[in-house]
Amino acid sequence: MASIVLAGSSSGAITVAAPAVAGTNTITLPASTSTLATTADITGPAFLAVSGANQSVTSGAITKVSINTEQFDTNSNYDTSTYRFTPTVAGYYQVSGMVKILGSLTASQVIIYKNGALVVAGNYFIVGAQSALFNTVEGLIYMNGSSDYLELFGYVVGTSPVFTYTSIYNTSRFSAFLARAA
Amino acid sequence: MTLYEKIVELYPQLTNKDFIPLIGTIMLQNDSNGKGDYIAKWEHPTLAKPTDEELS
């Protein structure tokens, strides 16, 4: 396999190696001075957190989901006490949320809030007295990398609704990752 | 009695449709900070926002 080694001025090296595949492969470099990828592009924030306990909620009220258990949080941008994700790198984030709800349920919806206001809403489900619902929401959201924050809210209509925890694999969850730096 | 139940008792003509996020004219919210439910939006065209006394 052919390769090019670029030695550092004092130490270290970067090796560009061609893959062992048939045919001719092309890498096109920028025509002018540019940066192929920044460190943020490669190591941008990503987190996944889940709910670690049942959360009783009020029918008819939009309630922030108590997502309090991190599975990973690469930049320490998720706060498990306020349930907010405040990324420290500006850019476009792919955001996902899921809420598991038990009770005698007739309607539900999951919503992502940005800076305290609705920004993305999942499907609004109207059902006939279901005992369990799994609602999801996702969106691509711009974040300024400093003050912007995201939260996950759930809305449910029914009797004795609970955002339910069964295990870390079967509970409400909230995640995001940097898809493209600003 | 929850805030939702108090409002519906005060205004029985309200239905669940009035509280649907995004399209409803009333939005009740709970920030899970221990302070409970509150009225985050009241834009009903004919019914006045309840006072604290009416909800107490």
GROMACS .gro file of C-alpha atoms in nm:
model
  238
    1MET     CA    1   0.000   0.000   0.000
    2ALA     CA    2   0.145   0.335  -0.105
    3SER     CA    3   0.158   0.611   0.150
    4ILE     CA    4   0.288   0.962   0.207
    5VAL     CA    5   0.440   1.057   0.538
    6LEU     CA    6   0.446   1.424   0.643
    7ALA     CA    7   0.696   1.465   0.919
    8GLY     CA    8   0.637   1.730   1.183
    9SER     CA    9   0.887   2.015   1.220
   10SER     CA   10   1.003   1.889   1.557
   11SER     CA   11   0.835   1.555   1.617
   12GLY     CA   12   0.547   1.338   1.509
   13ALA     CA   13   0.413   1.265   1.163
   14ILE     CA   14   0.093   1.237   0.962
   15THR     CA   15   0.059   0.945   0.724
   16VAL     CA   16  -0.175   0.953   0.423
   17ALA     CA   17  -0.230   0.601   0.301
   18ALA     CA   18  -0.421   0.473  -0.001
   19PRO     CA   19  -0.678   0.201   0.073
   20ALA     CA   20  -0.628  -0.143  -0.070
   21VAL     CA   21  -0.920  -0.129  -0.311
   22ALA     CA   22  -0.946  -0.174  -0.687
   23GLY     CA   23  -0.966   0.122  -0.922
   24THR     CA   24  -0.855   0.481  -0.886
   25ASN     CA   25  -0.981   0.684  -0.593
   26THR     CA   26  -0.975   1.061  -0.581
   27ILE     CA   27  -0.950   1.301  -0.292
   28THR     CA   28  -1.018   1.660  -0.399
   29LEU     CA   29  -0.851   1.926  -0.189
   30PRO     CA   30  -0.987   2.282  -0.165
   31ALA     CA   31  -0.892   2.504  -0.459
   32SER     CA   32  -0.796   2.784  -0.224
   33THR     CA   33  -0.675   2.815   0.131
   34SER     CA   34  -0.917   2.629   0.350
   35THR     CA   35  -0.954   2.387   0.637
   36LEU     CA   36  -1.072   2.038   0.556
   37ALA     CA   37  -1.200   1.970   0.905
   38THR     CA   38  -1.167   2.139   1.238
   39THR     CA   39  -1.117   1.963   1.564
   40ALA     CA   40  -1.477   2.050   1.649
   41ASP     CA   41  -1.597   1.869   1.337
   42ILE     CA   42  -1.434   1.552   1.458
   43THR     CA   43  -1.475   1.575   1.833
   44GLY     CA   44  -1.792   1.783   1.870
   45PRO     CA   45  -2.025   1.734   2.164
   46ALA     CA   46  -2.242   1.425   2.189
   47PHE     CA   47  -2.453   1.304   2.477
   48LEU     CA   48  -2.708   1.042   2.568
   49ALA     CA   49  -2.901   1.056   2.892
   50VAL     CA   50  -3.193   0.855   3.023
   51SER     CA   51  -3.451   0.882   3.296
   52GLY     CA   52  -3.353   0.683   3.603
   53ALA     CA   53  -3.685   0.684   3.788
   54ASN     CA   54  -4.060   0.713   3.746
   55GLN     CA   55  -4.195   1.068   3.715
   56SER     CA   56  -4.562   1.129   3.792
   57VAL     CA   57  -4.700   1.411   3.579
   58THR     CA   58  -5.019   1.612   3.548
   59SER     CA   59  -5.265   1.545   3.272
   60GLY     CA   60  -5.295   1.846   3.045
   61ALA     CA   61  -4.964   2.010   3.139
   62ILE     CA   62  -4.646   2.012   2.933
   63THR     CA   63  -4.385   1.872   3.169
   64LYS     CA   64  -4.008   1.870   3.145
   65VAL     CA   65  -3.883   1.514   3.145
   66SER     CA   66  -3.645   1.441   3.432
   67ILE     CA   67  -3.365   1.290   3.227
   68ASN     CA   68  -3.111   1.248   3.506
   69THR     CA   69  -2.875   0.965   3.417
   70GLU     CA   70  -2.599   1.017   3.162
   71GLN     CA   71  -2.487   0.730   2.945
   72PHE     CA   72  -2.216   0.949   2.794
   73ASP     CA   73  -2.153   1.321   2.767
   74THR     CA   74  -1.833   1.392   2.576
   75ASN     CA   75  -1.805   1.762   2.658
   76SER     CA   76  -1.990   1.771   2.991
   77ASN     CA   77  -2.262   1.980   2.825
   78TYR     CA   78  -2.564   1.805   2.977
   79ASP     CA   79  -2.684   1.906   3.323
   80THR     CA   80  -2.855   1.624   3.514
   81SER     CA   81  -3.010   1.864   3.765
   82THR     CA   82  -3.173   2.110   3.525
   83TYR     CA   83  -3.211   1.850   3.244
   84ARG     CA   84  -3.059   2.093   2.995
   85PHE     CA   85  -2.815   2.037   2.709
   86THR     CA   86  -2.603   2.347   2.652
   87PRO     CA   87  -2.340   2.264   2.389
   88THR     CA   88  -2.016   2.458   2.394
   89VAL     CA   89  -1.951   2.427   2.021
   90ALA     CA   90  -2.163   2.628   1.777
   91GLY     CA   91  -2.330   2.436   1.498
   92TYR     CA   92  -2.617   2.220   1.386
   93TYR     CA   93  -2.719   1.941   1.621
   94GLN     CA   94  -2.918   1.628   1.549
   95VAL     CA   95  -3.143   1.594   1.852
   96SER     CA   96  -3.361   1.299   1.952
   97GLY     CA   97  -3.600   1.237   2.238
   98MET     CA   98  -3.828   0.956   2.348
   99VAL     CA   99  -4.070   0.944   2.637
  100LYS     CA  100  -4.222   0.626   2.773
  101ILE     CA  101  -4.561   0.694   2.931
  102LEU     CA  102  -4.786   0.461   3.129
  103GLY     CA  103  -5.135   0.526   3.261
  104SER     CA  104  -5.484   0.539   3.118
  105LEU     CA  105  -5.386   0.759   2.826
  106THR     CA  106  -5.586   0.932   2.554
  107ALA     CA  107  -5.335   1.173   2.399
  108SER     CA  108  -4.967   1.253   2.410
  109GLN     CA  109  -4.685   1.442   2.243
  110VAL     CA  110  -4.313   1.497   2.294
  111ILE     CA  111  -4.155   1.835   2.235
  112ILE     CA  112  -3.805   1.980   2.225
  113TYR     CA  113  -3.765   2.325   2.376
  114LYS     CA  114  -3.486   2.563   2.280
  115ASN     CA  115  -3.416   2.844   2.526
  116GLY     CA  116  -3.750   2.788   2.697
  117ALA     CA  117  -3.967   2.784   2.385
  118LEU     CA  118  -4.108   2.510   2.164
  119VAL     CA  119  -3.881   2.442   1.867
  120VAL     CA  120  -3.968   2.089   1.746
  121ALA     CA  121  -4.277   1.880   1.820
  122GLY     CA  122  -4.329   1.512   1.756
  123ASN     CA  123  -4.651   1.360   1.633
  124TYR     CA  124  -4.960   1.432   1.841
  125PHE     CA  125  -5.117   1.099   1.926
  126ILE     CA  126  -5.486   1.064   1.999
  127VAL     CA  127  -5.566   0.714   2.119
  128GLY     CA  128  -5.845   0.528   2.290
  129ALA     CA  129  -5.743   0.463   2.650
  130GLN     CA  130  -5.401   0.314   2.592
  131SER     CA  131  -5.197   0.192   2.889
  132ALA     CA  132  -4.856   0.261   2.733
  133LEU     CA  133  -4.724   0.506   2.479
  134PHE     CA  134  -4.377   0.562   2.340
  135ASN     CA  135  -4.351   0.905   2.184
  136THR     CA  136  -4.054   1.026   1.986
  137VAL     CA  137  -3.927   1.353   1.845
  138GLU     CA  138  -3.620   1.453   1.649
  139GLY     CA  139  -3.485   1.761   1.482
  140LEU     CA  140  -3.181   1.936   1.340
  141ILE     CA  141  -3.131   2.248   1.551
  142TYR     CA  142  -2.879   2.530   1.535
  143MET     CA  143  -2.705   2.607   1.863
  144ASN     CA  144  -2.479   2.907   1.923
  145GLY     CA  145  -2.228   2.719   2.136
  146SER     CA  146  -2.265   2.945   2.438
  147SER     CA  147  -2.609   3.034   2.575
  148ASP     CA  148  -2.847   2.818   2.369
  149TYR     CA  149  -2.989   2.519   2.553
  150LEU     CA  150  -3.230   2.233   2.481
  151GLU     CA  151  -3.482   2.051   2.701
  152LEU     CA  152  -3.721   1.762   2.647
  153PHE     CA  153  -4.088   1.802   2.742
  154GLY     CA  154  -4.378   1.562   2.735
  155TYR     CA  155  -4.751   1.629   2.712
  156VAL     CA  156  -5.008   1.370   2.808
  157VAL     CA  157  -5.381   1.354   2.862
  158GLY     CA  158  -5.511   1.073   3.077
  159THR     CA  159  -5.554   0.935   3.425
  160SER     CA  160  -5.250   0.893   3.651
  161PRO     CA  161  -4.990   0.941   3.377
  162VAL     CA  162  -4.631   0.848   3.458
  163PHE     CA  163  -4.312   0.896   3.259
  164THR     CA  164  -4.198   0.547   3.333
  165TYR     CA  165  -3.863   0.388   3.414
  166THR     CA  166  -3.822   0.015   3.374
  167SER     CA  167  -3.449  -0.010   3.310
  168ILE     CA  168  -3.187   0.211   3.147
  169TYR     CA  169  -3.269   0.030   2.822
  170ASN     CA  170  -3.643   0.081   2.859
  171THR     CA  171  -3.705   0.437   2.972
  172SER     CA  172  -3.726   0.794   2.845
  173ARG     CA  173  -3.414   0.919   2.669
  174PHE     CA  174  -3.263   1.238   2.529
  175SER     CA  175  -2.961   1.264   2.298
  176ALA     CA  176  -2.784   1.500   2.062
  177PHE     CA  177  -2.465   1.526   1.861
  178LEU     CA  178  -2.295   1.790   1.650
  179ALA     CA  179  -2.379   1.717   1.287
  180ARG     CA  180  -2.201   2.017   1.140
  181ALA     CA  181  -2.003   2.297   1.298
  182ALA     CA  182  -2.118   2.653   1.230
  183MET     CA  183  -5.686   1.910   4.247
  184THR     CA  184  -5.443   1.989   3.967
  185LEU     CA  185  -5.415   2.321   3.789
  186TYR     CA  186  -5.571   2.165   3.481
  187GLU     CA  187  -5.865   2.037   3.684
  188LYS     CA  188  -5.915   2.376   3.851
  189ILE     CA  189  -5.924   2.554   3.515
  190VAL     CA  190  -6.165   2.304   3.363
  191GLU     CA  191  -6.387   2.331   3.670
  192LEU     CA  192  -6.383   2.710   3.636
  193TYR     CA  193  -6.448   2.693   3.262
  194PRO     CA  194  -6.634   2.366   3.187
  195GLN     CA  195  -6.663   2.462   2.821
  196LEU     CA  196  -6.290   2.402   2.774
  197THR     CA  197  -6.183   2.074   2.617
  198ASN     CA  198  -5.855   1.892   2.573
  199LYS     CA  199  -5.818   2.062   2.235
  200ASP     CA  200  -5.772   2.395   2.409
  201PHE     CA  201  -5.458   2.261   2.579
  202ILE     CA  202  -5.287   2.087   2.288
  203PRO     CA  203  -4.928   2.211   2.250
  204LEU     CA  204  -4.869   2.442   1.953
  205ILE     CA  205  -5.231   2.465   1.841
  206GLY     CA  206  -5.416   2.516   2.168
  207THR     CA  207  -5.484   2.861   2.309
  208ILE     CA  208  -5.387   2.759   2.663
  209MET     CA  209  -5.060   2.603   2.767
  210LEU     CA  210  -4.991   2.466   3.112
  211GLN     CA  211  -4.632   2.386   3.191
  212ASN     CA  212  -4.423   2.219   3.459
  213ASP     CA  213  -4.046   2.275   3.455
  214SER     CA  214  -3.978   1.987   3.696
  215ASN     CA  215  -3.812   2.226   3.937
  216GLY     CA  216  -4.044   2.162   4.230
  217LYS     CA  217  -4.260   2.467   4.164
  218GLY     CA  218  -4.546   2.274   4.006
  219ASP     CA  219  -4.772   2.352   3.713
  220TYR     CA  220  -4.826   2.706   3.590
  221ILE     CA  221  -4.999   2.885   3.304
  222ALA     CA  222  -4.731   2.940   3.039
  223LYS     CA  223  -4.970   3.076   2.776
  224TRP     CA  224  -5.327   3.202   2.786
  225GLU     CA  225  -5.456   3.321   2.450
  226HIS     CA  226  -5.816   3.205   2.467
  227PRO     CA  227  -6.028   3.438   2.253
  228THR     CA  228  -6.322   3.471   2.495
  229LEU     CA  229  -6.226   3.338   2.838
  230ALA     CA  230  -6.023   3.551   3.074
  231LYS     CA  231  -5.709   3.413   3.234
  232PRO     CA  232  -5.803   3.295   3.585
  233THR     CA  233  -5.675   3.498   3.873
  234ASP     CA  234  -5.464   3.349   4.151
  235GLU     CA  235  -5.765   3.382   4.380
  236GLU     CA  236  -5.983   3.182   4.143
  237LEU     CA  237  -5.719   2.909   4.127
  238SER     CA  238  -5.642   2.895   4.497
   0.00000   0.00000   0.00000
